[in-house]
Amino acid sequence: MNTSLYSAGFNKKPIILALGLAMLTLPVQADTASERRTDQMKKGDTSFQIGEHIEVVGKGLTDASRVLTSVDRMSADVAQSSEADYAWKLLGRLPGVMLTEFNQGSSSGKLSFRGFNGEGEVNAVKLLIDGIPSNSNDGNMPYLDMIFPLEIEVAEVVRGTTDPRFGLYNIAGNVSFVTRSGGNYLDSRLSAGSFGKTQAQFAAGIEQGDLRQNYALSYRKANGYRDHSESTRYGFSGKWGWDMSEALTLNASARTYQADLEEPGYLTADLAYSNPRATNAYNQSDLDERAMDQFILGLDAKLNEQADVKTLVWMNQLDDDRFVKFSAAASQQNRVTKEQHYGASSTLGFSPQVALLQRFYLEFGASLEVQDNESRRYLTKERLVTSQTRDQQFDLQVQGIYAQATMEPNDWLRITPSWRIDQVEGDFTDVRSGTDAPINDYGSISQPKLAVAVLASDELTLFSNWGRSFQIGAGSGAYLIPPRQVDLAPSINKGWELGLKYQGENDLQLRTTLWQQSASGEFKRKLNDPLGDFDNLGATERKGVDLQLGWTPLQQLSLWGAVAWQQAEIETPDPATPALAGKDIDHIPQWLYNAGVDYSLNQQLSFSAAVRAQSSYELTTSNDKGRFGDFLLLDLQASYQLNEQTEITAQIQNLTDQYYEYVWWDGSQTLHSPGESRALNVSVHLRY
């Protein structure tokens, strides 16, 4: 079940001083000086990609030759040709990524990986949009809805605990979306399809001398597969870059988004299986209105031939007003959210000459994330308030520093130690009761990390890594609220990975990994709790095996596929629930599959097919309510290049018309959200 934190109103704080100081410090980002160590470092690249070649330098992406973990990327040609309703759905094509599809208005769904589910109780993935943190307070990813396919340059997934660049929410790894920057182009994509879907996307790039401008305008409207699921979404963004000198570049961007969405609600099992397109009479007044804004200012500086600096300051704003009723027996709720997040990050990377080392790269980083949040909830009847159940205001501030070194004592060995330390501050006010509470004293959260690679040949890399990440409470769960009198310690995640990456001829790439991640004291949000409290899940262990393959045997033919096995168990449960020992964590399928083939018949006509599948999952942590959620979905696409400027694409989603669903347990019954049946989409892509 997804009942994301939604709230309203906040106390705006001055941010200019904090951002200015952060900008002046100019401490770190992870991929700046990599241009000067290209060939040898790429030799140990552990990344896997779908689509055309992706240039990493200058994009704010992970340098997989240093992080030495499972990094997966999707290129612009794949992303921009997609008919995905939401950007998070794109990543279902990447290895080991699980999609949880709620199909409830603004709570459309989310991605997760490494044995974490997408329920919203433990949000374990850090989201970056153009390099800036973009999670909401509870760790969800509403800002990802602002990104439309035509403006995406590359999408990246970094799995594991060894990436030191981020702390908060970076429990199992991170996801980064980079939008188009620079170039001269004018693109438009007009689409129409089943269930009343219409979409218009426009993107433009203007580059003249030292100045760059990029704009994107998107509109999407749909009647929805199910009754009472109409949606309208608008997005606009602008990016600007100025090369002030050969050594100094100033960047800025602004993005705004508005959505109005109906929610069809969850169905009982009988109704879902007999009439999957139905809604409930009691959901007729459920809807959500959401507005979001994002602003970024960046400065890149080349200090000398060995050192680079990258600094970002940013602000995100979320305004959400949701009415939702989860079952016939429950009351309708109004969940109102206003969140204003802002901060700064800076990275310094340089390559000094060090005796006894063939190559050495050192990186320092610092970040500041500040949140002003207010969460209000009401009980309502047909959107008329009957009582208030929550009125909370809370601030959260997380500051972190890290250092990372990449050392090569010879041609075949690479060692990358790193260390990150985060500190958390904040205050909480319960407006209804008039009580205040401090943040839990989490202390200095230490996260040592180590990665090692053996570069056996130009084609073969053996790699391993170990690291720590952390989880703190979300919402009110981060504060020392009575009757609690003892500070809650952070849950420390320890993870390791062993892997092999082969990059051969004919663009043959193969990667296989064995991984494990354990948490010292995992806690999960009570999603429907008026206070916003948490449950102690206890010590947990996750483990898995990933296998990925990509092959281009012919210039006109490419194939890719992946299989992931994962298991998530409760090792030592909370003393109040001893029976959960050894139980599987809910909503985590043990098997994930995806595969695809792309074939070009000639220069004008091309075809592609993609398969995504998963096994069933336990519905609850007690493992006694049955298993649900298995599916196999097949999509087909054909594209015809009419002329140099015009491409026509037809796509069939869920070709076999398989019934699939998201299911959760509300305490007394299963509740179901059916996925879309077979659908046809047709688009025209114009390029100038």
Short mmCIF file of C-alpha atoms in Angstrom, two decimals, residues 518-681:
data_model
loop_
_atom_site.label_atom_id
_atom_site.label_comp_id
_atom_site.label_asym_id
_atom_site.label_seq_id
_atom_site.Cartn_x
_atom_site.Cartn_y
_atom_site.Cartn_z
CA SER A 518 22.11 -6.38 6.16
CA ALA A 519 20.47 -3.76 8.40
CA SER A 520 21.13 -3.46 12.12
CA GLY A 521 17.64 -2.32 13.11
CA GLU A 522 15.36 -1.57 10.17
CA PHE A 523 12.21 0.41 10.82
CA LYS A 524 9.28 1.07 8.50
CA ARG A 525 6.71 3.84 8.37
CA LYS A 526 3.15 3.22 9.52
CA LEU A 527 1.57 4.40 6.31
CA ASN A 528 -1.91 5.14 7.65
CA ASP A 529 -0.96 6.29 11.14
CA PRO A 530 -2.23 9.78 12.14
CA LEU A 531 1.04 10.49 13.98
CA GLY A 532 3.20 9.17 11.15
CA ASP A 533 5.03 6.78 13.48
CA PHE A 534 7.03 3.67 12.61
CA ASP A 535 7.30 -0.04 13.41
CA ASN A 536 10.56 -1.74 14.31
CA LEU A 537 11.14 -4.47 11.75
CA GLY A 538 14.36 -5.59 13.42
CA ALA A 539 17.61 -6.85 11.95
CA THR A 540 17.19 -7.81 8.30
CA GLU A 541 19.26 -9.46 5.61
CA ARG A 542 18.99 -9.14 1.85
CA LYS A 543 21.00 -11.08 -0.70
CA GLY A 544 20.92 -11.83 -4.37
CA VAL A 545 22.55 -12.72 -7.67
CA ASP A 546 22.39 -10.55 -10.81
CA LEU A 547 23.22 -11.62 -14.35
CA GLN A 548 23.16 -9.21 -17.31
CA LEU A 549 23.99 -9.70 -20.97
CA GLY A 550 24.11 -7.36 -23.96
CA TRP A 551 25.15 -8.41 -27.46
CA THR A 552 25.26 -6.81 -30.90
CA PRO A 553 26.12 -9.71 -33.25
CA LEU A 554 25.18 -7.65 -36.32
CA GLN A 555 25.13 -3.94 -36.99
CA GLN A 556 21.35 -4.07 -37.36
CA LEU A 557 20.67 -6.46 -34.46
CA SER A 558 21.17 -6.06 -30.72
CA LEU A 559 19.96 -8.19 -27.82
CA TRP A 560 19.95 -7.66 -24.08
CA GLY A 561 18.66 -9.52 -21.07
CA ALA A 562 18.92 -9.77 -17.31
CA VAL A 563 17.80 -12.01 -14.50
CA ALA A 564 17.98 -11.18 -10.80
CA TRP A 565 17.37 -13.45 -7.84
CA GLN A 566 16.83 -11.72 -4.52
CA GLN A 567 15.74 -12.63 -1.01
CA ALA A 568 14.86 -10.35 1.90
CA GLU A 569 14.38 -11.83 5.37
CA ILE A 570 13.82 -10.69 8.92
CA GLU A 571 16.71 -12.17 10.89
CA THR A 572 16.06 -10.81 14.39
CA PRO A 573 12.59 -9.29 14.73
CA ASP A 574 11.34 -6.78 17.25
CA PRO A 575 10.85 -8.52 20.64
CA ALA A 576 7.12 -7.84 20.33
CA THR A 577 6.89 -9.96 17.15
CA PRO A 578 9.17 -13.00 17.66
CA ALA A 579 7.17 -15.08 15.18
CA LEU A 580 8.55 -12.99 12.30
CA ALA A 581 12.04 -14.49 12.63
CA GLY A 582 13.07 -15.98 9.31
CA LYS A 583 10.04 -14.58 7.47
CA ASP A 584 10.28 -12.99 4.04
CA ILE A 585 9.75 -9.23 3.89
CA ASP A 586 6.53 -8.47 2.05
CA HIS A 587 6.12 -7.38 -1.59
CA ILE A 588 9.54 -8.56 -2.73
CA PRO A 589 9.49 -11.08 -5.62
CA GLN A 590 12.44 -13.46 -5.61
CA TRP A 591 12.87 -13.36 -9.39
CA LEU A 592 13.03 -10.38 -11.75
CA TYR A 593 13.50 -10.77 -15.50
CA ASN A 594 13.82 -8.39 -18.42
CA ALA A 595 15.00 -8.87 -21.98
CA GLY A 596 14.77 -7.20 -25.35
CA VAL A 597 15.76 -7.25 -28.99
CA ASP A 598 16.21 -4.37 -31.44
CA TYR A 599 16.32 -5.03 -35.18
CA SER A 600 16.70 -2.61 -38.10
CA LEU A 601 15.32 -4.07 -41.32
CA ASN A 602 16.75 -1.16 -43.28
CA GLN A 603 17.51 2.51 -42.78
CA GLN A 604 13.81 3.34 -42.60
CA LEU A 605 12.15 0.48 -40.69
CA SER A 606 13.08 -0.90 -37.27
CA PHE A 607 11.44 -3.19 -34.73
CA SER A 608 11.92 -3.86 -31.04
CA ALA A 609 10.48 -6.17 -28.42
CA ALA A 610 10.83 -6.06 -24.65
CA VAL A 611 9.80 -8.51 -21.94
CA ARG A 612 9.47 -7.75 -18.24
CA ALA A 613 8.50 -10.40 -15.68
CA GLN A 614 8.61 -11.16 -11.99
CA SER A 615 7.63 -13.95 -9.61
CA SER A 616 5.05 -13.63 -6.85
CA TYR A 617 5.62 -11.97 -3.46
CA GLU A 618 4.40 -12.46 0.10
CA LEU A 619 1.57 -10.08 0.93
CA THR A 620 2.57 -9.53 4.57
CA THR A 621 5.60 -10.10 6.79
CA SER A 622 3.67 -12.82 8.60
CA ASN A 623 3.76 -14.77 5.31
CA ASP A 624 0.24 -16.16 5.86
CA LYS A 625 -1.97 -14.11 3.51
CA GLY A 626 -0.95 -15.69 0.23
CA ARG A 627 1.34 -14.73 -2.62
CA PHE A 628 0.46 -12.33 -5.43
CA GLY A 629 2.05 -10.15 -8.08
CA ASP A 630 3.62 -12.48 -10.65
CA PHE A 631 3.39 -11.47 -14.31
CA LEU A 632 5.02 -11.57 -17.73
CA LEU A 633 4.50 -8.54 -19.99
CA LEU A 634 5.51 -8.25 -23.65
CA ASP A 635 5.74 -4.95 -25.54
CA LEU A 636 6.33 -4.54 -29.29
CA GLN A 637 7.35 -1.43 -31.20
CA ALA A 638 7.82 -0.56 -34.87
CA SER A 639 9.33 2.69 -36.16
CA TYR A 640 9.39 4.04 -39.69
CA GLN A 641 11.66 6.91 -40.74
CA LEU A 642 9.46 8.75 -43.23
CA ASN A 643 12.18 11.28 -44.04
CA GLU A 644 15.13 12.94 -42.36
CA GLN A 645 12.87 14.92 -40.02
CA THR A 646 9.89 12.61 -39.44
CA GLU A 647 9.61 9.27 -37.65
CA ILE A 648 6.34 7.40 -37.05
CA THR A 649 6.19 4.86 -34.21
CA ALA A 650 3.54 2.34 -33.21
CA GLN A 651 3.76 0.49 -29.91
CA ILE A 652 1.67 -2.31 -28.45
CA GLN A 653 1.96 -2.65 -24.68
CA ASN A 654 1.02 -5.90 -22.93
CA LEU A 655 0.64 -7.70 -26.25
CA THR A 656 -0.70 -10.91 -24.67
CA ASP A 657 -3.30 -8.92 -22.70
CA GLN A 658 -2.20 -10.54 -19.45
CA TYR A 659 -4.01 -9.59 -16.27
CA TYR A 660 -1.59 -8.24 -13.68
CA GLU A 661 -2.11 -6.30 -10.49
CA TYR A 662 -0.77 -4.67 -7.38
CA VAL A 663 -2.20 -6.15 -4.16
CA TRP A 664 -1.98 -5.17 -0.49
CA TRP A 665 -3.54 -6.29 2.79
CA ASP A 666 -5.55 -3.70 4.74
CA GLY A 667 -5.80 -5.78 7.93
CA SER A 668 -8.94 -7.69 6.99
CA GLN A 669 -8.91 -8.25 3.21
CA THR A 670 -6.84 -8.09 0.06
CA LEU A 671 -7.24 -4.93 -2.01
CA HIS A 672 -6.32 -4.89 -5.70
CA SER A 673 -5.24 -2.38 -8.34
CA PRO A 674 -5.36 -3.98 -11.82
CA GLY A 675 -2.79 -2.93 -14.40
CA GLU A 676 -3.57 -1.86 -17.94
CA SER A 677 -4.69 -4.39 -20.52
CA ARG A 678 -3.40 -4.46 -24.09
CA ALA A 679 -2.88 -0.92 -25.39
CA LEU A 680 -1.88 0.68 -28.69
CA ASN A 681 0.05 3.95 -28.93
#
